[in-house]
PDB file of C-alpha atoms in Angstrom:
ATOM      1  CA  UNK A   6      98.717 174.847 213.177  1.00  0.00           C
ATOM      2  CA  UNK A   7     101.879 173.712 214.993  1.00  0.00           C
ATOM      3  CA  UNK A   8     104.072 174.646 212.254  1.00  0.00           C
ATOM      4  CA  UNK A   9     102.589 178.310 212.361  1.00  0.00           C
ATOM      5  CA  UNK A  10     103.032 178.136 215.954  1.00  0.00           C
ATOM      6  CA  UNK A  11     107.173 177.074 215.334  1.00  0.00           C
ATOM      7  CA  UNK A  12     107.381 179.735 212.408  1.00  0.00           C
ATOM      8  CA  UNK A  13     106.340 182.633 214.668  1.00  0.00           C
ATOM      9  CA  UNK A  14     108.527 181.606 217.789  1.00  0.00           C
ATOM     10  CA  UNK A  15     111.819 181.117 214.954  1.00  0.00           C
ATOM     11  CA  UNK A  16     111.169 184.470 213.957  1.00  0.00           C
ATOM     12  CA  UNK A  17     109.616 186.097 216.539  1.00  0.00           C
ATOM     13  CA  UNK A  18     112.201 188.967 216.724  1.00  0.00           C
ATOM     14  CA  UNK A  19     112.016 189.728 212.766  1.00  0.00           C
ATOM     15  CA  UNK A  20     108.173 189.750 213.015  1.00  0.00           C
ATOM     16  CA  UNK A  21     108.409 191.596 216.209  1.00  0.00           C
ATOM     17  CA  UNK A  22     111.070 194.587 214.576  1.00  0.00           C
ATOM     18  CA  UNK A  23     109.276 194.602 210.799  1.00  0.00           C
ATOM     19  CA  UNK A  24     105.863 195.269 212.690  1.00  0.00           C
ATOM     20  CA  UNK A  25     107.353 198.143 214.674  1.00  0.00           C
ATOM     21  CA  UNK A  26     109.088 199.491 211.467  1.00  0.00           C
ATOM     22  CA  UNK A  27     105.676 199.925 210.224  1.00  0.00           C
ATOM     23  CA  UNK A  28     103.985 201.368 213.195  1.00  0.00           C
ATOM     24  CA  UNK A  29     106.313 203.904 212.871  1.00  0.00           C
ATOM     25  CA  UNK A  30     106.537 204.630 209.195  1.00  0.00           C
ATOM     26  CA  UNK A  31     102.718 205.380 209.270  1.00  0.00           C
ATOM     27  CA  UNK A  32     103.135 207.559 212.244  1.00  0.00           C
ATOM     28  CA  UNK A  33     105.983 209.442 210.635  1.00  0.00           C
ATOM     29  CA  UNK A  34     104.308 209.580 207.681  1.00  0.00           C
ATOM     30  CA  UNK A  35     100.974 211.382 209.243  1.00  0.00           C
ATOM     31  CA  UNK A  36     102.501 213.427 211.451  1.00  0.00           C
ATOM     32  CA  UNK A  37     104.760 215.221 208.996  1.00  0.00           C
ATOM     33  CA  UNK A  38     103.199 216.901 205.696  1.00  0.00           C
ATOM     34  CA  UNK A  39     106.657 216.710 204.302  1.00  0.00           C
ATOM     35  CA  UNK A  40     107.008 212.788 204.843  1.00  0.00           C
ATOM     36  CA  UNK A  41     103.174 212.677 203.939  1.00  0.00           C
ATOM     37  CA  UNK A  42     103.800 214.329 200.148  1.00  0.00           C
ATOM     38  CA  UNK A  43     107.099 212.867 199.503  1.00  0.00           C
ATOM     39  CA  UNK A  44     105.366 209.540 200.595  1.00  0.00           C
ATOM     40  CA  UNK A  45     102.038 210.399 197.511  1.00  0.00           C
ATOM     41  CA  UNK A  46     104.593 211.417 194.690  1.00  0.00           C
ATOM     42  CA  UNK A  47     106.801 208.420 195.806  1.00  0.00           C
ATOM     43  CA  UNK A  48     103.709 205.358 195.708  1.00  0.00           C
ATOM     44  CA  UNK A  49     101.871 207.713 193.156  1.00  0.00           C
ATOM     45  CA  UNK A  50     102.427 205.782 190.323  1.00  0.00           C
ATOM     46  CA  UNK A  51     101.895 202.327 191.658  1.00  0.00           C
ATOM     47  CA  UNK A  52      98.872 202.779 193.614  1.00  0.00           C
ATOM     48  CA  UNK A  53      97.158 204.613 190.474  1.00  0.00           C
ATOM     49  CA  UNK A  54      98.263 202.075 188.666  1.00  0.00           C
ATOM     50  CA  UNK A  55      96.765 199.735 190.905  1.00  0.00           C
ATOM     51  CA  UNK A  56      93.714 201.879 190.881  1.00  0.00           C
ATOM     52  CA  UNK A  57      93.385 202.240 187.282  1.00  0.00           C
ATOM     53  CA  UNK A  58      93.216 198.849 187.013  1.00  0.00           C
ATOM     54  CA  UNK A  59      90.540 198.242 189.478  1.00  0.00           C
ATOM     55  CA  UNK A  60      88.039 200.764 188.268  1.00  0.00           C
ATOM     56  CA  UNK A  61      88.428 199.619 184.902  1.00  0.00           C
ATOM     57  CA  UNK A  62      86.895 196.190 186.278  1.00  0.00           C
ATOM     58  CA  UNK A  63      84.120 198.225 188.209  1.00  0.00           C
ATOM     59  CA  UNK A  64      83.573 200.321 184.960  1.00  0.00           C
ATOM     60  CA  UNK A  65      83.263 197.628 182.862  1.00  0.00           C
ATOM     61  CA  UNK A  66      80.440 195.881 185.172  1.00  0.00           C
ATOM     62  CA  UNK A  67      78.504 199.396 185.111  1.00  0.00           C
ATOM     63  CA  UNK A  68      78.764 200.188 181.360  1.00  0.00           C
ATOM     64  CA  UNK A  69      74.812 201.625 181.459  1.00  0.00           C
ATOM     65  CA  UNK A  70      75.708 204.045 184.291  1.00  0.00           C
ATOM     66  CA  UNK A  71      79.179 205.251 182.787  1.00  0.00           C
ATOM     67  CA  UNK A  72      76.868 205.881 179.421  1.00  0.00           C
ATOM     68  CA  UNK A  73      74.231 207.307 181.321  1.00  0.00           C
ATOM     69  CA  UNK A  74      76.587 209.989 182.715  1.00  0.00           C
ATOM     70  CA  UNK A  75      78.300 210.314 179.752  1.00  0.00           C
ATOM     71  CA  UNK A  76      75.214 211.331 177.835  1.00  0.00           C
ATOM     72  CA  UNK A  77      74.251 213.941 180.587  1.00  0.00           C
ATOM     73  CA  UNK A  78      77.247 215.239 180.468  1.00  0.00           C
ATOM     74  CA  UNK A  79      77.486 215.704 176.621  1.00  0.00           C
ATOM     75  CA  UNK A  80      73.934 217.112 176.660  1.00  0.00           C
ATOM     76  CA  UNK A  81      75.419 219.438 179.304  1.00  0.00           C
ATOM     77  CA  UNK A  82      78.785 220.830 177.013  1.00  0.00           C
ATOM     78  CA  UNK A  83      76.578 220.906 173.650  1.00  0.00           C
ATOM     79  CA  UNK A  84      74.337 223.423 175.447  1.00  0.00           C
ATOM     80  CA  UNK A  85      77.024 225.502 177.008  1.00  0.00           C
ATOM     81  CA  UNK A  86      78.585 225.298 173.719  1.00  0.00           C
ATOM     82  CA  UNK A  87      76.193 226.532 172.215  1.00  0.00           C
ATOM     83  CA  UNK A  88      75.147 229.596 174.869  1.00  0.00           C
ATOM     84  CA  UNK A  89      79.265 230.548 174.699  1.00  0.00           C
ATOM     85  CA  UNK A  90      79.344 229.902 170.929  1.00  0.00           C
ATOM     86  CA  UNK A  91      83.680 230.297 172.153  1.00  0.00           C
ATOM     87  CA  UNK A  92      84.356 226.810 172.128  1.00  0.00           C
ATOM     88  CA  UNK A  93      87.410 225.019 171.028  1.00  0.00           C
ATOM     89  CA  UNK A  94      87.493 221.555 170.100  1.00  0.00           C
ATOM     90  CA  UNK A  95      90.371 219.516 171.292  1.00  0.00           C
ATOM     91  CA  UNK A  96      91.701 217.072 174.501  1.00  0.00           C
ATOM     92  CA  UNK A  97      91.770 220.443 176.102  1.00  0.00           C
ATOM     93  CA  UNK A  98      87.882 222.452 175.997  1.00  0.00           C
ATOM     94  CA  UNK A  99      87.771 225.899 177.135  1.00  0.00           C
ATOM     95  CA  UNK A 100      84.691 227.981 177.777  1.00  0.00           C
ATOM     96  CA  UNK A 101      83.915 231.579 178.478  1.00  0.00           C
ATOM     97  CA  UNK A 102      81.678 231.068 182.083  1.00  0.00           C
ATOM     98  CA  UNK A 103      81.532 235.161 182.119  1.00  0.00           C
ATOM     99  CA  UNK A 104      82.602 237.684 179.417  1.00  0.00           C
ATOM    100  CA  UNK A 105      86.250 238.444 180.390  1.00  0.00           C
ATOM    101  CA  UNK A 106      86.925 235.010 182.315  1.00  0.00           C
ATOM    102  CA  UNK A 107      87.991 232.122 180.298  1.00  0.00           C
ATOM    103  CA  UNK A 108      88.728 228.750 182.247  1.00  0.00           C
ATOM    104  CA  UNK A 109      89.984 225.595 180.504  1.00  0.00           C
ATOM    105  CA  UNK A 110      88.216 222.317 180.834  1.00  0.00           C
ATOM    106  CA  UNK A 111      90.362 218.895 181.563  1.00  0.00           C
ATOM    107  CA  UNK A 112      88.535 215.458 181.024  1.00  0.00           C
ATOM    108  CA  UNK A 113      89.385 213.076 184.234  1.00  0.00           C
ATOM    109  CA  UNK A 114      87.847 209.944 185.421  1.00  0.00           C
ATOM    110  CA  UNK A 115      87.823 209.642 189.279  1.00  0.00           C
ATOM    111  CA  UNK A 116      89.697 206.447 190.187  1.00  0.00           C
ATOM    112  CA  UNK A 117      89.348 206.483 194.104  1.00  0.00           C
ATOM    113  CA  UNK A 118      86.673 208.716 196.176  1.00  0.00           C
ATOM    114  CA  UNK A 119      86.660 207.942 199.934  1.00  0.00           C
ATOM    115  CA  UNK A 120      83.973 209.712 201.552  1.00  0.00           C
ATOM    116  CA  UNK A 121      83.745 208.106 204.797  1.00  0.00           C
ATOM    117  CA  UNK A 122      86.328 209.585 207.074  1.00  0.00           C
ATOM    118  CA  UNK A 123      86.800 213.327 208.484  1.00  0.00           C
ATOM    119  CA  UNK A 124      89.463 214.457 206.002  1.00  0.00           C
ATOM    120  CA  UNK A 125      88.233 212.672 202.528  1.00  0.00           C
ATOM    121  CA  UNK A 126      90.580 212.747 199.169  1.00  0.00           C
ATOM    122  CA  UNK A 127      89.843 211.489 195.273  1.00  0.00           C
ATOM    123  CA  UNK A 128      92.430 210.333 192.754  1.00  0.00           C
ATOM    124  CA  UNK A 129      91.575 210.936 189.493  1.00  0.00           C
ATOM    125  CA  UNK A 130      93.859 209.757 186.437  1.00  0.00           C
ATOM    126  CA  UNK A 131      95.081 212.782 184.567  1.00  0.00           C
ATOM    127  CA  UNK A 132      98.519 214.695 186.032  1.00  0.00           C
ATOM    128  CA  UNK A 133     100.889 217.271 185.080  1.00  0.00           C
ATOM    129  CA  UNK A 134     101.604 215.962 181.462  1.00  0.00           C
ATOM    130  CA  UNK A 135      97.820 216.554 180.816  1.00  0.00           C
ATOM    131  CA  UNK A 136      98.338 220.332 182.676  1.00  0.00           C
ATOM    132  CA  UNK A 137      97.276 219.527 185.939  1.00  0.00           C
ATOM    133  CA  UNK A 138      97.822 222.132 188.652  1.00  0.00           C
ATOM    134  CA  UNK A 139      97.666 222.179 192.763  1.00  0.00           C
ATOM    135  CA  UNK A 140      94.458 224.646 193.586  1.00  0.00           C
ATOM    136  CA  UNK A 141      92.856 223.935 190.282  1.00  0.00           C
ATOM    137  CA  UNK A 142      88.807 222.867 190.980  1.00  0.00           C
ATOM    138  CA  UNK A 143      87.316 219.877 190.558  1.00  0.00           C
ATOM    139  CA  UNK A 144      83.563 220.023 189.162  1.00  0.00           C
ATOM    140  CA  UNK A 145      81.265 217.320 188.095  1.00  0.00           C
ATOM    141  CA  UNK A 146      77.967 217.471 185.498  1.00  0.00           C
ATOM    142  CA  UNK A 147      76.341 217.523 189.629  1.00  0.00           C
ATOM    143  CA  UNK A 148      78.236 220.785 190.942  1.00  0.00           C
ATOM    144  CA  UNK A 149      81.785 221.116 192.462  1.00  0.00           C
ATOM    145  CA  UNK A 150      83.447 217.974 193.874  1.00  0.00           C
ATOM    146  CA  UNK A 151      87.093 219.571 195.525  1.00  0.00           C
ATOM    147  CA  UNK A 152      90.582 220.896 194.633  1.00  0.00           C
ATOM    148  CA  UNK A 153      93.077 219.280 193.188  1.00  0.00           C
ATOM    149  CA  UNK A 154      95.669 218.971 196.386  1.00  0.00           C
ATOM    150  CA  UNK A 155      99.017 216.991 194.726  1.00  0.00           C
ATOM    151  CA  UNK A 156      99.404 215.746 191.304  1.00  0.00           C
ATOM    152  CA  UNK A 157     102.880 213.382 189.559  1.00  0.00           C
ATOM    153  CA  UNK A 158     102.942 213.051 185.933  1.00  0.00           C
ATOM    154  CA  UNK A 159      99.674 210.764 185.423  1.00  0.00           C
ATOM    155  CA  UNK A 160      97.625 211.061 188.804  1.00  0.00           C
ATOM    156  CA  UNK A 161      96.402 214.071 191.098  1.00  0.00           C
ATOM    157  CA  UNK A 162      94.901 213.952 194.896  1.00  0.00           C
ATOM    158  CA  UNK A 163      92.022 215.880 195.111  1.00  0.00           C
ATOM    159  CA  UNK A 164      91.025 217.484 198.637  1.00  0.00           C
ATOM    160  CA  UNK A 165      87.286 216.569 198.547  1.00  0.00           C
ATOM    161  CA  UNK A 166      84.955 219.186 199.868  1.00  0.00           C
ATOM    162  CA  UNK A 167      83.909 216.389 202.243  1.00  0.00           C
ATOM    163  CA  UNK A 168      86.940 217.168 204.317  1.00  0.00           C
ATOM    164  CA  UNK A 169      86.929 219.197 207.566  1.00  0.00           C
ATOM    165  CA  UNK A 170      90.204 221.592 206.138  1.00  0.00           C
ATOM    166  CA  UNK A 171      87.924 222.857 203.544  1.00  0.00           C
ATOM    167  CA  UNK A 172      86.677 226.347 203.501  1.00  0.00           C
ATOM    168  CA  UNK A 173      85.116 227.578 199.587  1.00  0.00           C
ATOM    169  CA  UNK A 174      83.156 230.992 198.910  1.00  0.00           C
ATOM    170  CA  UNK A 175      79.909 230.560 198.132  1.00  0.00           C
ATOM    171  CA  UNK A 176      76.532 232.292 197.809  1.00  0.00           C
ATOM    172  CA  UNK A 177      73.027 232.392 197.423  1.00  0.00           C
ATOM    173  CA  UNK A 178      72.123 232.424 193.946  1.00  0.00           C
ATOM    174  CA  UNK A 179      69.813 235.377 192.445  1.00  0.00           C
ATOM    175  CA  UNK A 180      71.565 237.341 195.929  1.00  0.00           C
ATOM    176  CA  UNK A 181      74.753 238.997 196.517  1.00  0.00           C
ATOM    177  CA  UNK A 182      74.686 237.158 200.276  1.00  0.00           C
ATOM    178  CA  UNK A 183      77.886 235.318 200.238  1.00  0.00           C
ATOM    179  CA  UNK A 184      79.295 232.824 202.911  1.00  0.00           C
ATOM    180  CA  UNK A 185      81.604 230.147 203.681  1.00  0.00           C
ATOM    181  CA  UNK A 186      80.920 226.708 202.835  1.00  0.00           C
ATOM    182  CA  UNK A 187      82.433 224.435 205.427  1.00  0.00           C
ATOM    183  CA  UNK A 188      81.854 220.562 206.219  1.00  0.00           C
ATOM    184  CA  UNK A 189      82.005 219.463 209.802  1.00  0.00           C
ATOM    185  CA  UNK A 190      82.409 215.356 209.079  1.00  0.00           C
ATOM    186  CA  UNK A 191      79.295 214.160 209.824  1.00  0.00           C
ATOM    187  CA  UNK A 192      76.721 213.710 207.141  1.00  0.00           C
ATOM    188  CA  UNK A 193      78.230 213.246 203.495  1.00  0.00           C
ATOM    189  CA  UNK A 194      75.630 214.467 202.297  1.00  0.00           C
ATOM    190  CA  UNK A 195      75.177 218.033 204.338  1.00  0.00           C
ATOM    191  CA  UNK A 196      77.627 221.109 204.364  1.00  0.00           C
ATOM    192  CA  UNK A 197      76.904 224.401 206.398  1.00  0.00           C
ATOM    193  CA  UNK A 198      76.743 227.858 205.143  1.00  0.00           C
ATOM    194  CA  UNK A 199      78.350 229.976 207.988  1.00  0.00           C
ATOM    195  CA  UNK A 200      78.915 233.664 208.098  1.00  0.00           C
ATOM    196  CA  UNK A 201      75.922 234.327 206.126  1.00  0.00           C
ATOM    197  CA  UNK A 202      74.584 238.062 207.791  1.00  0.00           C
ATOM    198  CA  UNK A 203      71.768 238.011 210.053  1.00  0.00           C
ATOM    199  CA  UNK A 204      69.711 240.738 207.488  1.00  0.00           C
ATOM    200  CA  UNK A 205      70.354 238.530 204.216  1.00  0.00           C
ATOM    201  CA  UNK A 206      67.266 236.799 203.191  1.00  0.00           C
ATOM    202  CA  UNK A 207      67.381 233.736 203.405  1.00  0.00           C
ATOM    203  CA  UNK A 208      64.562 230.506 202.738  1.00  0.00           C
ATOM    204  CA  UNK A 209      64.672 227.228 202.589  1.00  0.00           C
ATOM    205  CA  UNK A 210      65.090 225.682 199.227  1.00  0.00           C
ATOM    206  CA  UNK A 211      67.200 228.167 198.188  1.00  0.00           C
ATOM    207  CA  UNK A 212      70.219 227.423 195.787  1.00  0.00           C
ATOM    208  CA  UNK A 213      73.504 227.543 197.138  1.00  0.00           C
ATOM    209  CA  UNK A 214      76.354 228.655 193.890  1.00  0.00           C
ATOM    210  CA  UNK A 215      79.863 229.112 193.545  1.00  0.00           C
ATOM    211  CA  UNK A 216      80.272 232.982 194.489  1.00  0.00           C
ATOM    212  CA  UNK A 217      81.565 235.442 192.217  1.00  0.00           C
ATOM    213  CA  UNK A 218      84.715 235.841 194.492  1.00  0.00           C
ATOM    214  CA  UNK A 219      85.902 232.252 194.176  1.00  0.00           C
ATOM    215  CA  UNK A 220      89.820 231.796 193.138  1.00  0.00           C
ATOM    216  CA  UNK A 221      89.651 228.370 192.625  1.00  0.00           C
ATOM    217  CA  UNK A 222      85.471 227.906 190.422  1.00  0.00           C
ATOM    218  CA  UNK A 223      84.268 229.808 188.142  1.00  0.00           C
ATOM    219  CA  UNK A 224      80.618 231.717 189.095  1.00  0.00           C
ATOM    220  CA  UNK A 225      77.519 229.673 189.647  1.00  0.00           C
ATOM    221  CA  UNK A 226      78.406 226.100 189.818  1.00  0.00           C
ATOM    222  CA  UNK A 227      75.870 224.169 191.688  1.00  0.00           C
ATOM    223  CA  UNK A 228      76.839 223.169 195.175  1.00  0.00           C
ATOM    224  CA  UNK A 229      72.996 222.340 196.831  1.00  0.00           C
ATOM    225  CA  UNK A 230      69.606 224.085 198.286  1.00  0.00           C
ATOM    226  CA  UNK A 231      69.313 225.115 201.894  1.00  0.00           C
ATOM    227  CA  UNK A 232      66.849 222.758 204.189  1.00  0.00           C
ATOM    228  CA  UNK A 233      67.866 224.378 207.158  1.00  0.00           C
ATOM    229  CA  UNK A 234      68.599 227.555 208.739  1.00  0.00           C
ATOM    230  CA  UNK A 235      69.427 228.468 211.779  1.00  0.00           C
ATOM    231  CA  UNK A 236      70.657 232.386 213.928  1.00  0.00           C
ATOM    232  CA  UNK A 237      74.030 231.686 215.605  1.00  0.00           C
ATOM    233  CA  UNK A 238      76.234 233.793 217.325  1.00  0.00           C
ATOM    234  CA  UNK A 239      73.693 235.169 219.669  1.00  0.00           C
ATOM    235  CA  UNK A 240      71.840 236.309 216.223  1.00  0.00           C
ATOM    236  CA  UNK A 241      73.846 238.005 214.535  1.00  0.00           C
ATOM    237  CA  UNK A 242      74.766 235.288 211.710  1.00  0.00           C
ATOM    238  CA  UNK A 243      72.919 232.145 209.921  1.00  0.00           C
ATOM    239  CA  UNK A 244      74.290 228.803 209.313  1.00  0.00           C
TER     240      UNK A 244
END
């Protein structure tokens, strides 16, 4: 304990100047969306790396889940396969979601997925050698999980749609009602549906879809059901 004691006094003023070098890297860092993107493209590579390596340890321990999904989700392609009868066979898929539309499909595993703060991102381990672009969408075999934010050569951020900056089109399915769907940080498991019109109809249970003026998803992919609805605005919009 005494020689801990001795080390810190000795080098006191190193510890003292190296701790507020860091306290003001991270400041700089988040304060400044240029220092904040030059700082993911610079540790990009190593913390992916880093990742990759951990998830292939978690992966490994939950072989029957990773199969499980991966069965669901080939179950899910062989049917819309076989609705589009368009599809090409390759690393890259693509599939007609509408009759004029055509989106290509990239395979990605998701590496990192916080979910616990405000502003929430996911890593996943393809980049732009695999064609990777900023505003592409993310979806899963459960609905839409974000948009891809920053990508380097083998990894891309994702901005998760659990993050308060997030604002996506969506609509009530069967309906032409359309609305925003927003996230206010609290419940992971809740969004809102805001600037839906006071005259749409609107019941509980109902599914919530991509809406048909979406730039970033293709139509109809699952987002939830409504269990709540409420008249804001002094009644002249639900949430």
């Amino acid at each position: 304990m005494q020689q801990i004691i001795n080390f810190l006094i000795k080098y006191r003023n190193l510890l003292l100047y190296l701790s507020l070098l860091l306290i003001a890297l991270v400041f700089t860092i988040q304060s400044h969306s240029y220092h904040r993107n030059s700082f993911v493209h610079s540790t990009g590579h190593i913390t992916g790396s880093f990742l990759s390596s951990r998830n292939g340890v978690y992966d490994y321990l939950n072989l029957k889940e990773e199969n499980d999904k991966l069965r669901k989700e080939n179950a899910i392609l062989r049917m819309k396969a076989l609705v589009t009868a368009d599809t090409l066979l390759g690393d890259e898929t693509t599939f007609l979601f509408s009759n004029d539309v055509p989106y290509r499909v990239f395979p990605a595993r998701v590496i990192k997925n916080d979910y616990s703060k405000r502003d929430n991102f996911i890593t996943l381990d393809i980049g732009v050698d695999q064609g990777i672009e900023p505003d592409m969408g993310v979806i899963t075999t459960d609905g839409i999980l974000g948009i891809i934010d920053i990508s380097n050569n083998r990894f891309s951020r994702v901005i998760s749609i659990l993050n308060s900056e997030v604002s996506l089109n969506a609509q009530i399915k069967g309906s032409n009602v359309i609305g925003s769907l927003t996230w206010d940080g609290n419940e992971p498991y809740t969004m809102s549906l805001v600037d839906v019109p006071r005259l749409a109809k609107v019941t509980k249970g109902d599914t919530i879809v991509t809406g048909r003026q979406s730039t970033t998803f293709p139509p109809d992919i699952l987002i939830g059901t409504i269990k709540d609805a409420v008249l804001v605005e002094n009644g002249s919009r639900y949430k």
